[in-house]
CSV table of C-alpha atoms and ligand atoms in Angstrom, one decimal:
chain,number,residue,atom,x,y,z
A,24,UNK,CA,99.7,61.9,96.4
A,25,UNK,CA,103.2,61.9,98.9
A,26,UNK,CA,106.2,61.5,97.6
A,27,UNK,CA,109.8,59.8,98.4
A,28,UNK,CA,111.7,62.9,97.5
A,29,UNK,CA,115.9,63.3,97.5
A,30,UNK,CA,116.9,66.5,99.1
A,31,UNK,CA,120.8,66.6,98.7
A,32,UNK,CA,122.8,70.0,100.5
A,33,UNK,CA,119.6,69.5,102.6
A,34,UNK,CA,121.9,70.6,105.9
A,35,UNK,CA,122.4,73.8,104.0
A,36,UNK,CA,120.4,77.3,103.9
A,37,UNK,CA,118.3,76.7,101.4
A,38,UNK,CA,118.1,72.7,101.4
A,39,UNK,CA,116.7,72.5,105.2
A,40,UNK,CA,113.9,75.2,104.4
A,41,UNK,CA,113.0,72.9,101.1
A,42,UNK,CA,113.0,70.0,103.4
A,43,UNK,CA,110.6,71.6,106.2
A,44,UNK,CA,108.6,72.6,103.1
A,45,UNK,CA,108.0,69.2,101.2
A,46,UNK,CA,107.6,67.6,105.2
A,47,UNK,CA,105.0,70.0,105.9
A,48,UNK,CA,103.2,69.1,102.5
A,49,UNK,CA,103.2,65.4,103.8
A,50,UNK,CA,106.3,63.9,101.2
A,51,UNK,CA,109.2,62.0,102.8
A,52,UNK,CA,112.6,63.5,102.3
A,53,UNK,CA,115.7,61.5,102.8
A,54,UNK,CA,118.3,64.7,103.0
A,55,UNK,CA,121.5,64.1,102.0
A,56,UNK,CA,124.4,66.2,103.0
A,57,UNK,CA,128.4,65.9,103.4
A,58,UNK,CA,128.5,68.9,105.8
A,59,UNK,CA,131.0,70.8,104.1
A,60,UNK,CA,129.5,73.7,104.3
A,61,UNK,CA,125.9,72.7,106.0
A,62,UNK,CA,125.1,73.0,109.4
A,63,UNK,CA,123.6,69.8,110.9
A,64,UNK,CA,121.8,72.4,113.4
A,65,UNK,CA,119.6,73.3,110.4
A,66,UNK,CA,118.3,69.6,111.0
A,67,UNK,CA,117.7,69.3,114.7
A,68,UNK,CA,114.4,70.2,114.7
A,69,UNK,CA,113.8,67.0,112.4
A,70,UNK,CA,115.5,64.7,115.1
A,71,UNK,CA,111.9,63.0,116.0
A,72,UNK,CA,110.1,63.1,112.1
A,73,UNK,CA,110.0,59.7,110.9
A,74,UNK,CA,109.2,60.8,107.7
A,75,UNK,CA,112.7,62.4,107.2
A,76,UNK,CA,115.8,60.6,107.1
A,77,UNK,CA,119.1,61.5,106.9
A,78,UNK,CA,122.6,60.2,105.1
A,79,UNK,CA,125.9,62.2,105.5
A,80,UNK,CA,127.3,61.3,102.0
A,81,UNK,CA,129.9,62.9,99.5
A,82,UNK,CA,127.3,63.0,96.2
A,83,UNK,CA,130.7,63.1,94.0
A,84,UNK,CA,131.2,59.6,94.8
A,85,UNK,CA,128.1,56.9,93.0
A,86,UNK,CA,125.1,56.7,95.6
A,87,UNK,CA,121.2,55.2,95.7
A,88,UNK,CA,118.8,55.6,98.6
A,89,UNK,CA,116.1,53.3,96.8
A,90,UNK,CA,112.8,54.9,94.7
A,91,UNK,CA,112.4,58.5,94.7
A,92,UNK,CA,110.1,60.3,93.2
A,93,UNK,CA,112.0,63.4,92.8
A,94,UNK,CA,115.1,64.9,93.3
A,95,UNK,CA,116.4,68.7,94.7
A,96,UNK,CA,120.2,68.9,93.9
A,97,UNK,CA,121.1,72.0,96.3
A,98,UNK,CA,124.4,70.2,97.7
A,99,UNK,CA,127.3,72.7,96.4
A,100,UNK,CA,128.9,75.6,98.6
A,101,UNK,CA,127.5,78.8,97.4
A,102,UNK,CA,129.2,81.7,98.9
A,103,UNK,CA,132.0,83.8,97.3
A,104,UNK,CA,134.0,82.9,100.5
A,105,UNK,CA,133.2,78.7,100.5
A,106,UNK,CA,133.7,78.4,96.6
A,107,UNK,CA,137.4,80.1,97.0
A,108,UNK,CA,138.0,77.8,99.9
A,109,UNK,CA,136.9,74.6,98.4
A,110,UNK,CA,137.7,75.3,94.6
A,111,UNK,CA,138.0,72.2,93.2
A,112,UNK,CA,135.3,70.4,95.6
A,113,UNK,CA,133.2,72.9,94.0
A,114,UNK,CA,134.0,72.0,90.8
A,115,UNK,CA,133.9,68.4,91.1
A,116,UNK,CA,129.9,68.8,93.6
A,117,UNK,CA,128.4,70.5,90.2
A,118,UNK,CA,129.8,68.5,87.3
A,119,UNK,CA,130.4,64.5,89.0
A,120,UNK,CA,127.5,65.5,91.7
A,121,UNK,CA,124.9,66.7,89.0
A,122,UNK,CA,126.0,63.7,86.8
A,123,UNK,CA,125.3,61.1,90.1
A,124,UNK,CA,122.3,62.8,91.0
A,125,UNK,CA,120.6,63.1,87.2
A,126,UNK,CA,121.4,59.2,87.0
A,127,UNK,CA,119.1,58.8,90.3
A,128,UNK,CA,116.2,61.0,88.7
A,129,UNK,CA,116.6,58.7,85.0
A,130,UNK,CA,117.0,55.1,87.1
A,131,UNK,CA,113.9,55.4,89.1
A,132,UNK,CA,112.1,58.2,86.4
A,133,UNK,CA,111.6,60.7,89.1
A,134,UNK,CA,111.6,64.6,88.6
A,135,UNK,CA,114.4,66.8,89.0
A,136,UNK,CA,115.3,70.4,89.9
A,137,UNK,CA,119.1,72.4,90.0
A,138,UNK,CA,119.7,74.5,91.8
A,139,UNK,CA,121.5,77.0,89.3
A,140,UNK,CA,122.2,80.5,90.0
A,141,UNK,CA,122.4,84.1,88.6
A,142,UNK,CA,126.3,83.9,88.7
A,143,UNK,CA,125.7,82.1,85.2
A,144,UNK,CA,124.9,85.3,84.0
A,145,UNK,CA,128.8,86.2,85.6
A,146,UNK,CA,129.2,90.3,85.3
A,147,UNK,CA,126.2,91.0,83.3
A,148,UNK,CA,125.8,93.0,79.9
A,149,UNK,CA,122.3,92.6,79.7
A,150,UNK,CA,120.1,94.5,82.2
A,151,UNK,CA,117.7,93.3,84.1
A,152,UNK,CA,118.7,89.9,83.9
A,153,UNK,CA,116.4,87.6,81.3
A,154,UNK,CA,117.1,83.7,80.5
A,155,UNK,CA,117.7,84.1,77.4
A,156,UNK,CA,121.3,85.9,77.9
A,157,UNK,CA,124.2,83.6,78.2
A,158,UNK,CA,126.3,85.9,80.6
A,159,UNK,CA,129.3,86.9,80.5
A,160,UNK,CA,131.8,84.6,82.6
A,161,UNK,CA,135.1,84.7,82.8
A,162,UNK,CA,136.1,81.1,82.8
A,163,UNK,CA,139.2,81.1,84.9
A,164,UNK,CA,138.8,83.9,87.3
A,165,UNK,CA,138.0,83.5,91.3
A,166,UNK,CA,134.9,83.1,90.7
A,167,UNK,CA,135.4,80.6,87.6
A,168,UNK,CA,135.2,77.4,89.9
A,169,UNK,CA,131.4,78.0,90.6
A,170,UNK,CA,130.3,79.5,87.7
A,171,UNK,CA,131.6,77.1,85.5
A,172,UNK,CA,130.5,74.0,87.5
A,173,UNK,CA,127.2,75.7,87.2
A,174,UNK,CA,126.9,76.4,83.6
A,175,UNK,CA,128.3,73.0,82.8
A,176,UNK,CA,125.7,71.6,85.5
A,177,UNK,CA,123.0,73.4,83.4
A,178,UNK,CA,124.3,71.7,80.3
A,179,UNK,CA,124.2,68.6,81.9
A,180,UNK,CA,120.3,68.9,83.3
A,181,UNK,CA,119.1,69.8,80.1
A,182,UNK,CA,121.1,66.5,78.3
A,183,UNK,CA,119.3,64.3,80.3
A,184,UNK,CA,116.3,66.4,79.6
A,185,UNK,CA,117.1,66.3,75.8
A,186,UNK,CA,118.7,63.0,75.5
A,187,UNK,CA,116.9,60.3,78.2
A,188,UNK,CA,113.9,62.4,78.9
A,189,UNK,CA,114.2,62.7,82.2
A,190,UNK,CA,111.5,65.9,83.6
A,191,UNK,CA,114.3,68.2,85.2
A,192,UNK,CA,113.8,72.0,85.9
A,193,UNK,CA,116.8,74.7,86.0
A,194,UNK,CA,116.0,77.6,88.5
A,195,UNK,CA,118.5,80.3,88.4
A,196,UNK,CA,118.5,81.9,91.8
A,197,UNK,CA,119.5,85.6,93.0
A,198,UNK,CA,120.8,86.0,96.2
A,199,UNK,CA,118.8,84.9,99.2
A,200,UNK,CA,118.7,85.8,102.9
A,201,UNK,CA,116.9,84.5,105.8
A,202,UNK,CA,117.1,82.6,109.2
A,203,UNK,CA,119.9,79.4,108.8
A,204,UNK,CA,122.1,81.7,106.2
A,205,UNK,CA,125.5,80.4,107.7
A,206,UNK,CA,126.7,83.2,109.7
A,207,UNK,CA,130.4,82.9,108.7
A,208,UNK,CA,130.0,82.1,105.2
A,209,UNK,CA,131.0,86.2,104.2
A,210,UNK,CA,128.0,86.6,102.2
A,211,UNK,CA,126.4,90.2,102.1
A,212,UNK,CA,123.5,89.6,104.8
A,213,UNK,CA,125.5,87.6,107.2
A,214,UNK,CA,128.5,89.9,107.5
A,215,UNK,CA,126.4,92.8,107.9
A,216,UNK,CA,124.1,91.4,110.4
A,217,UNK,CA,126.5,89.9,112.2
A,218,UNK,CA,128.4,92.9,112.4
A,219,UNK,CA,125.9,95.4,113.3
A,220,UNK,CA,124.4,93.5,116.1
A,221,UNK,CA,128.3,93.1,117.3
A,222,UNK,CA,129.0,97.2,116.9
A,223,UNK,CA,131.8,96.2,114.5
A,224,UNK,CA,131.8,98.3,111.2
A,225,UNK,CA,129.9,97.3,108.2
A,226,UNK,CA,132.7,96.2,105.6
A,227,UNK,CA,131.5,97.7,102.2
A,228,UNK,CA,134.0,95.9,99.6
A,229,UNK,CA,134.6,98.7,96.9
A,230,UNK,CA,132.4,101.6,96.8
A,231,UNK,CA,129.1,99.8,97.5
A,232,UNK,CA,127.7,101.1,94.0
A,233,UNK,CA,127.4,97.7,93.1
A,234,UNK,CA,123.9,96.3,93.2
A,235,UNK,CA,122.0,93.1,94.4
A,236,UNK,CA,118.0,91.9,94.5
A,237,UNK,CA,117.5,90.5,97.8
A,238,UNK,CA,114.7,87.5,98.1
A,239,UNK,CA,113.9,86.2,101.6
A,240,UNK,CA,114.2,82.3,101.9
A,241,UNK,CA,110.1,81.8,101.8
A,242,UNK,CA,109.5,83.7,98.3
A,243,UNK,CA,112.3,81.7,97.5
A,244,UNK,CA,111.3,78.3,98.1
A,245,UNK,CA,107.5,78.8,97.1
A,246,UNK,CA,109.0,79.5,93.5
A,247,UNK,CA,111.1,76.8,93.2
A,248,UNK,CA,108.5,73.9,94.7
A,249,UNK,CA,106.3,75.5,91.4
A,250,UNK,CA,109.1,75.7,89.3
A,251,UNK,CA,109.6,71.6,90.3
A,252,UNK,CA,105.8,70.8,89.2
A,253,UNK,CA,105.6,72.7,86.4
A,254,UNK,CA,106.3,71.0,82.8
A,255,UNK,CA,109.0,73.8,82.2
A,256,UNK,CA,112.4,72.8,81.0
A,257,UNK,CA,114.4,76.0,80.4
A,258,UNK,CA,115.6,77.7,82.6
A,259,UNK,CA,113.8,79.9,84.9
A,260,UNK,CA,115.4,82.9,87.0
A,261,UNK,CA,113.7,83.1,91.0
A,262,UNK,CA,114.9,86.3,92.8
A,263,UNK,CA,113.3,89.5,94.1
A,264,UNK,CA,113.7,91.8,91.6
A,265,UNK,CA,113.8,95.3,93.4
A,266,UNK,CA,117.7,96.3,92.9
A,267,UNK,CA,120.1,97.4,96.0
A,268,UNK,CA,123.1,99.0,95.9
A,269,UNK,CA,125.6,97.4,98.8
A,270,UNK,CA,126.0,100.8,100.2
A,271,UNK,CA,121.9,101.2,100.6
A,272,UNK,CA,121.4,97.6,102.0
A,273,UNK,CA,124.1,98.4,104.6
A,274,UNK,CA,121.4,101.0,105.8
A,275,UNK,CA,118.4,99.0,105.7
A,276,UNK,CA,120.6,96.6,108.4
A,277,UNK,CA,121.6,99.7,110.3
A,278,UNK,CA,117.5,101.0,110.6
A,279,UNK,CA,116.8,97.4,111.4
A,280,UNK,CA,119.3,96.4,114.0
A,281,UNK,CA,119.3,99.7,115.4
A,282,UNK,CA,122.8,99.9,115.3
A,283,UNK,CA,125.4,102.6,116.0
A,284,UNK,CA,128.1,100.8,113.5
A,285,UNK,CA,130.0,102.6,111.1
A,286,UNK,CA,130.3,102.1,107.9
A,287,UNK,CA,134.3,101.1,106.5
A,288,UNK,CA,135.4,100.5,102.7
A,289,UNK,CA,137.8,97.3,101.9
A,290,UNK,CA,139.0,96.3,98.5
A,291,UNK,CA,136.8,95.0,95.5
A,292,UNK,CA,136.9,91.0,95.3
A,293,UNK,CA,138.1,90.6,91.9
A,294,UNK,CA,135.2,90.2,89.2
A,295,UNK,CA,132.8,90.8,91.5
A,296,UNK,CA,129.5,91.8,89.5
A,297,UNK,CA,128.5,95.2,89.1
A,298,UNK,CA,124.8,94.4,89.0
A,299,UNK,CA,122.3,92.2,89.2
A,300,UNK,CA,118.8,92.1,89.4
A,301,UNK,CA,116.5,89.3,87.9
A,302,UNK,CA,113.6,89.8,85.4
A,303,UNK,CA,111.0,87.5,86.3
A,304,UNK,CA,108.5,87.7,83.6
A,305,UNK,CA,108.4,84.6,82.9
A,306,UNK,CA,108.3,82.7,86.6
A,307,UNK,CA,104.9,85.5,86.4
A,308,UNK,CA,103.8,84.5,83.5
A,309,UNK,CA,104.8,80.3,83.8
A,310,UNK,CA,104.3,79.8,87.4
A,311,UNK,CA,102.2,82.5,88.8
A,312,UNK,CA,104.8,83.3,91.1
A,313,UNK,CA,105.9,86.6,92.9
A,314,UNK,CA,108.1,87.6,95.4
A,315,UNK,CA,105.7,89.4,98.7
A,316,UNK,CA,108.3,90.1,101.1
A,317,UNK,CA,109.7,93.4,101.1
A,318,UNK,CA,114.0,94.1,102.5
A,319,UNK,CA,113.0,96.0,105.6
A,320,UNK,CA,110.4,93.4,106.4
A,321,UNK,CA,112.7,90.1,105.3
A,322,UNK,CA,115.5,91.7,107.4
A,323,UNK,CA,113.4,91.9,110.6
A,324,UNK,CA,112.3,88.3,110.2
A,325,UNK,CA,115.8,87.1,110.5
A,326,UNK,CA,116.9,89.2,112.9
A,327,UNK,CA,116.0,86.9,115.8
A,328,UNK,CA,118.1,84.6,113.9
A,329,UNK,CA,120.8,86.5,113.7
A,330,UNK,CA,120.8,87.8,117.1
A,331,UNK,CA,121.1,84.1,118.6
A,332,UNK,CA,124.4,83.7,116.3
A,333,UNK,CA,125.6,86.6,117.8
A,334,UNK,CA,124.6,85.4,121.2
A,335,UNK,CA,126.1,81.9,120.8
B,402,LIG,P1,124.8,76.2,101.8
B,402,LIG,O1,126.2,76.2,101.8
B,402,LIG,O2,124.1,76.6,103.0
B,402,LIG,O3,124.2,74.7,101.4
B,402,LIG,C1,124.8,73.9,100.5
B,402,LIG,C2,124.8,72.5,101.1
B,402,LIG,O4,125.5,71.6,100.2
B,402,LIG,C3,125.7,72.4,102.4
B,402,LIG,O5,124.9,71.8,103.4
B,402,LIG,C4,126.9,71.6,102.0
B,402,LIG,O6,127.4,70.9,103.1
B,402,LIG,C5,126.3,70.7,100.9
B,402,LIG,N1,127.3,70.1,100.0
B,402,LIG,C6,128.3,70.8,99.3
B,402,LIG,N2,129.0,69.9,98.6
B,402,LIG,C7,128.5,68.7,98.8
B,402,LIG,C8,128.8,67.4,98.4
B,402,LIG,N3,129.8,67.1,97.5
B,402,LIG,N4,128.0,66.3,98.8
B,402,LIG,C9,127.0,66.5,99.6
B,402,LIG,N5,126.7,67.7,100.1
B,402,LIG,C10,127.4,68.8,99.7
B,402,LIG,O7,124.3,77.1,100.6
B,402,LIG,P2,122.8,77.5,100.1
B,402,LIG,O8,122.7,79.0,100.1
B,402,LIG,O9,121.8,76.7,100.9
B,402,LIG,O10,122.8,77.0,98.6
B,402,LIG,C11,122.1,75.8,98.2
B,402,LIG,C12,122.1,75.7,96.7
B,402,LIG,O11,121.5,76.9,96.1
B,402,LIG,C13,123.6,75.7,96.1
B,402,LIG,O12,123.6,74.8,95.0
B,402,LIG,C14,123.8,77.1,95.6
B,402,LIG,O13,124.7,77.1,94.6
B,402,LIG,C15,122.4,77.5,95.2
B,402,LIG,N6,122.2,79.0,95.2
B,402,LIG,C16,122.1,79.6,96.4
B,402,LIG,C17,121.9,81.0,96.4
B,402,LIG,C18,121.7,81.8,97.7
B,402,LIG,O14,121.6,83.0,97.6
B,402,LIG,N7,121.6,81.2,98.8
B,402,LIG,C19,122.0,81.7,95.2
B,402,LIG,C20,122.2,81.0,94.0
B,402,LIG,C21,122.3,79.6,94.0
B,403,LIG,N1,130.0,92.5,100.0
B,403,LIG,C1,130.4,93.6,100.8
B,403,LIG,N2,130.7,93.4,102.1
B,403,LIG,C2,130.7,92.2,102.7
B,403,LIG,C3,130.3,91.1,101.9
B,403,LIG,C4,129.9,91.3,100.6
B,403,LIG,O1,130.4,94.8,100.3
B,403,LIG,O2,131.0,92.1,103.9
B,403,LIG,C5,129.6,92.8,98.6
B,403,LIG,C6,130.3,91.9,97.6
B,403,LIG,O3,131.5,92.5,97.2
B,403,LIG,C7,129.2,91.8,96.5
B,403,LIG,C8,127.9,91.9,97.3
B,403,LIG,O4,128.2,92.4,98.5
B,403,LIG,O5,129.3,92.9,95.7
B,403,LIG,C9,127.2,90.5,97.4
B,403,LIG,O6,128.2,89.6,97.9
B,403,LIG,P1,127.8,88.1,98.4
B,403,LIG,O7,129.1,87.5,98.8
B,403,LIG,O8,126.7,88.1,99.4
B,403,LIG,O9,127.2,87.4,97.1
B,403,LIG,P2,127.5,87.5,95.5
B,403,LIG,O10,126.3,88.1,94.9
B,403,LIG,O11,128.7,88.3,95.2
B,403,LIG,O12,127.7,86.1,95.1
């Protein structure tokens, strides 16, 4: 059966690929975005869909846009870069947002997914990373304003699970790439795309021994649409789990852009995480889900994208 389903930060990376997604499967989405980070670009291809509507709204202040069926909450900015810029925004989009949007999802009993994130694991002692570890944060740090808006966001979901019932879901999400990742948001992809297809040098921040798991934006969104229809409540990490080190995934850019650029060191951001990589056990085991694409082959999908960036 369609559904009337709220997509909010659907202007964003992630939110306009769930939105193409749940269109494609039929649904109606009614995105809602304030465009503080989102690109209304990642809509126009929507412009003539009459089963997809559009509201530019802060969800920090009260809203309804009638029945729903379910809700996506993606709307916060996610990049090391955005969440310094917009500190308290950021705070205030995963603790007053979460709280306006979970009220939607128990008014109208519709289902609901978070969009959470591996940062509540902060600079991880446990490795790979497994649900079940409650991180290691450090609550007033750079990075405090997003990582603690998230954990208290998790806190929240699962009230509303434990208290009124509603059916949410909590997917903890490692770092994705693909086409519509903002190209000036200073995440790892973008800046390195960007600047290899420019011949500027590839800014490695430290030594580059740190590591990330890279999961393009399709493997991505599969798991968390089976995440949103499964009965699971915990909380369930999505992310490739093959582990890069900064300084290796500046040379799968370089073999894939074909570029000359070299490669230039600048300071470590401060509590920047040494590692990550996601066990997925049990997305395997709960959702049947694993990631297909490979780096190298993720990388060359988006490089079109990334190339018309570059071109303007
Ligand atoms: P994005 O910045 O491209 O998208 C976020 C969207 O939310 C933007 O369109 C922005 O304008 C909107 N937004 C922010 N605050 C809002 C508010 N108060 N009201 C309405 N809209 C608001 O980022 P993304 O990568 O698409 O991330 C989407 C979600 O996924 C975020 O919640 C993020 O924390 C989470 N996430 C993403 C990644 C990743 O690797 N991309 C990793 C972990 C978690
Ligand atoms: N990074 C880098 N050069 C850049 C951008 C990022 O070396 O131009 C590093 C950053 O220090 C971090 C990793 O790449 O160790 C991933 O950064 P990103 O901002 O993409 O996401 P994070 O996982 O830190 O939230």
């Amino acid at each position: 059966m369609t559904q009337r389903i709220l997509v909010t930060g659907a202007a964003g990376f992630l939110g306009s690929h769930l939105s193409d997604l749940l269109l494609a499967e039929g649904h109606s989405v009614i995105g809602v975005d304030n465009l503080c980070t989102g690109n209304p670009a990642n809509l126009a291809h929507l412009a003539g869909e009459s089963r997809f509507s559009f509201e530019e709204k802060d969800i920090c202040q009260p809203f309804d846009v009638g029945a729903v069926d379910y809700v996506f909450n993606f709307a916060s900015p996610a990049s090391p870069v955005d969440y310094d810029r917009l500190g308290p925004e950021t705070l205030l989009v995963g603790s007053t947002g979460t709280v306006n949007t979970l009220e939607i999802a128990k008014k109208y009993s519709a289902g609901y997914l978070h969009a959470s994130t591996s940062e509540c694991y902060g600079d991880p002692e446990v490795h790979p990373q497994v649900e079940t570890y409650w991180g290691n944060v450090n609550p007033i740090g750079p990075r405090s304003v997003y990582d603690e808006a998230k954990r208290f966001s998790e806190a929240t979901v699962t009230a509303y699970n434990r208290y009124y019932k509603v059916n949410t879901h909590l997917v903890r999400i490692f770092n994705t790439y693909g086409p519509r990742l903002q190209a000036n948001d200073g995440r790892v992809i973008s800046n390195f795309m960007i600047q290899a297809l420019q011949g500027q040098p590839l800014t490695i921040y430290g030594d580059g021994s740190q590591t990330r798991s890279f999961c393009y934006v399709s493997d991505l969104i599969d798991g968390i649409v089976k995440l949103s229809r499964s009965g699971e409540h915990l909380p369930v990490n999505v992310g490739n789990p093959v582990e890069w080190t900064i300084l290796e995934c500046a040379k799968e850019v370089l073999a894939v852009t074909g570029s000359k650029s070299e490669i230039v060191r600048k300071p470590l951001p401060q509590d920047d995480p040494a590692r990550r990589r996601p066990d997925i056990t049990r997305a395997r085991t709960l959702l049947g889900w694993e990631p297909k694409i490979k780096l190298r082959q993720g990388l060359e999908k988006s490089l079109a994208y990334f190339q018309a960036c570059v071109n303007g």
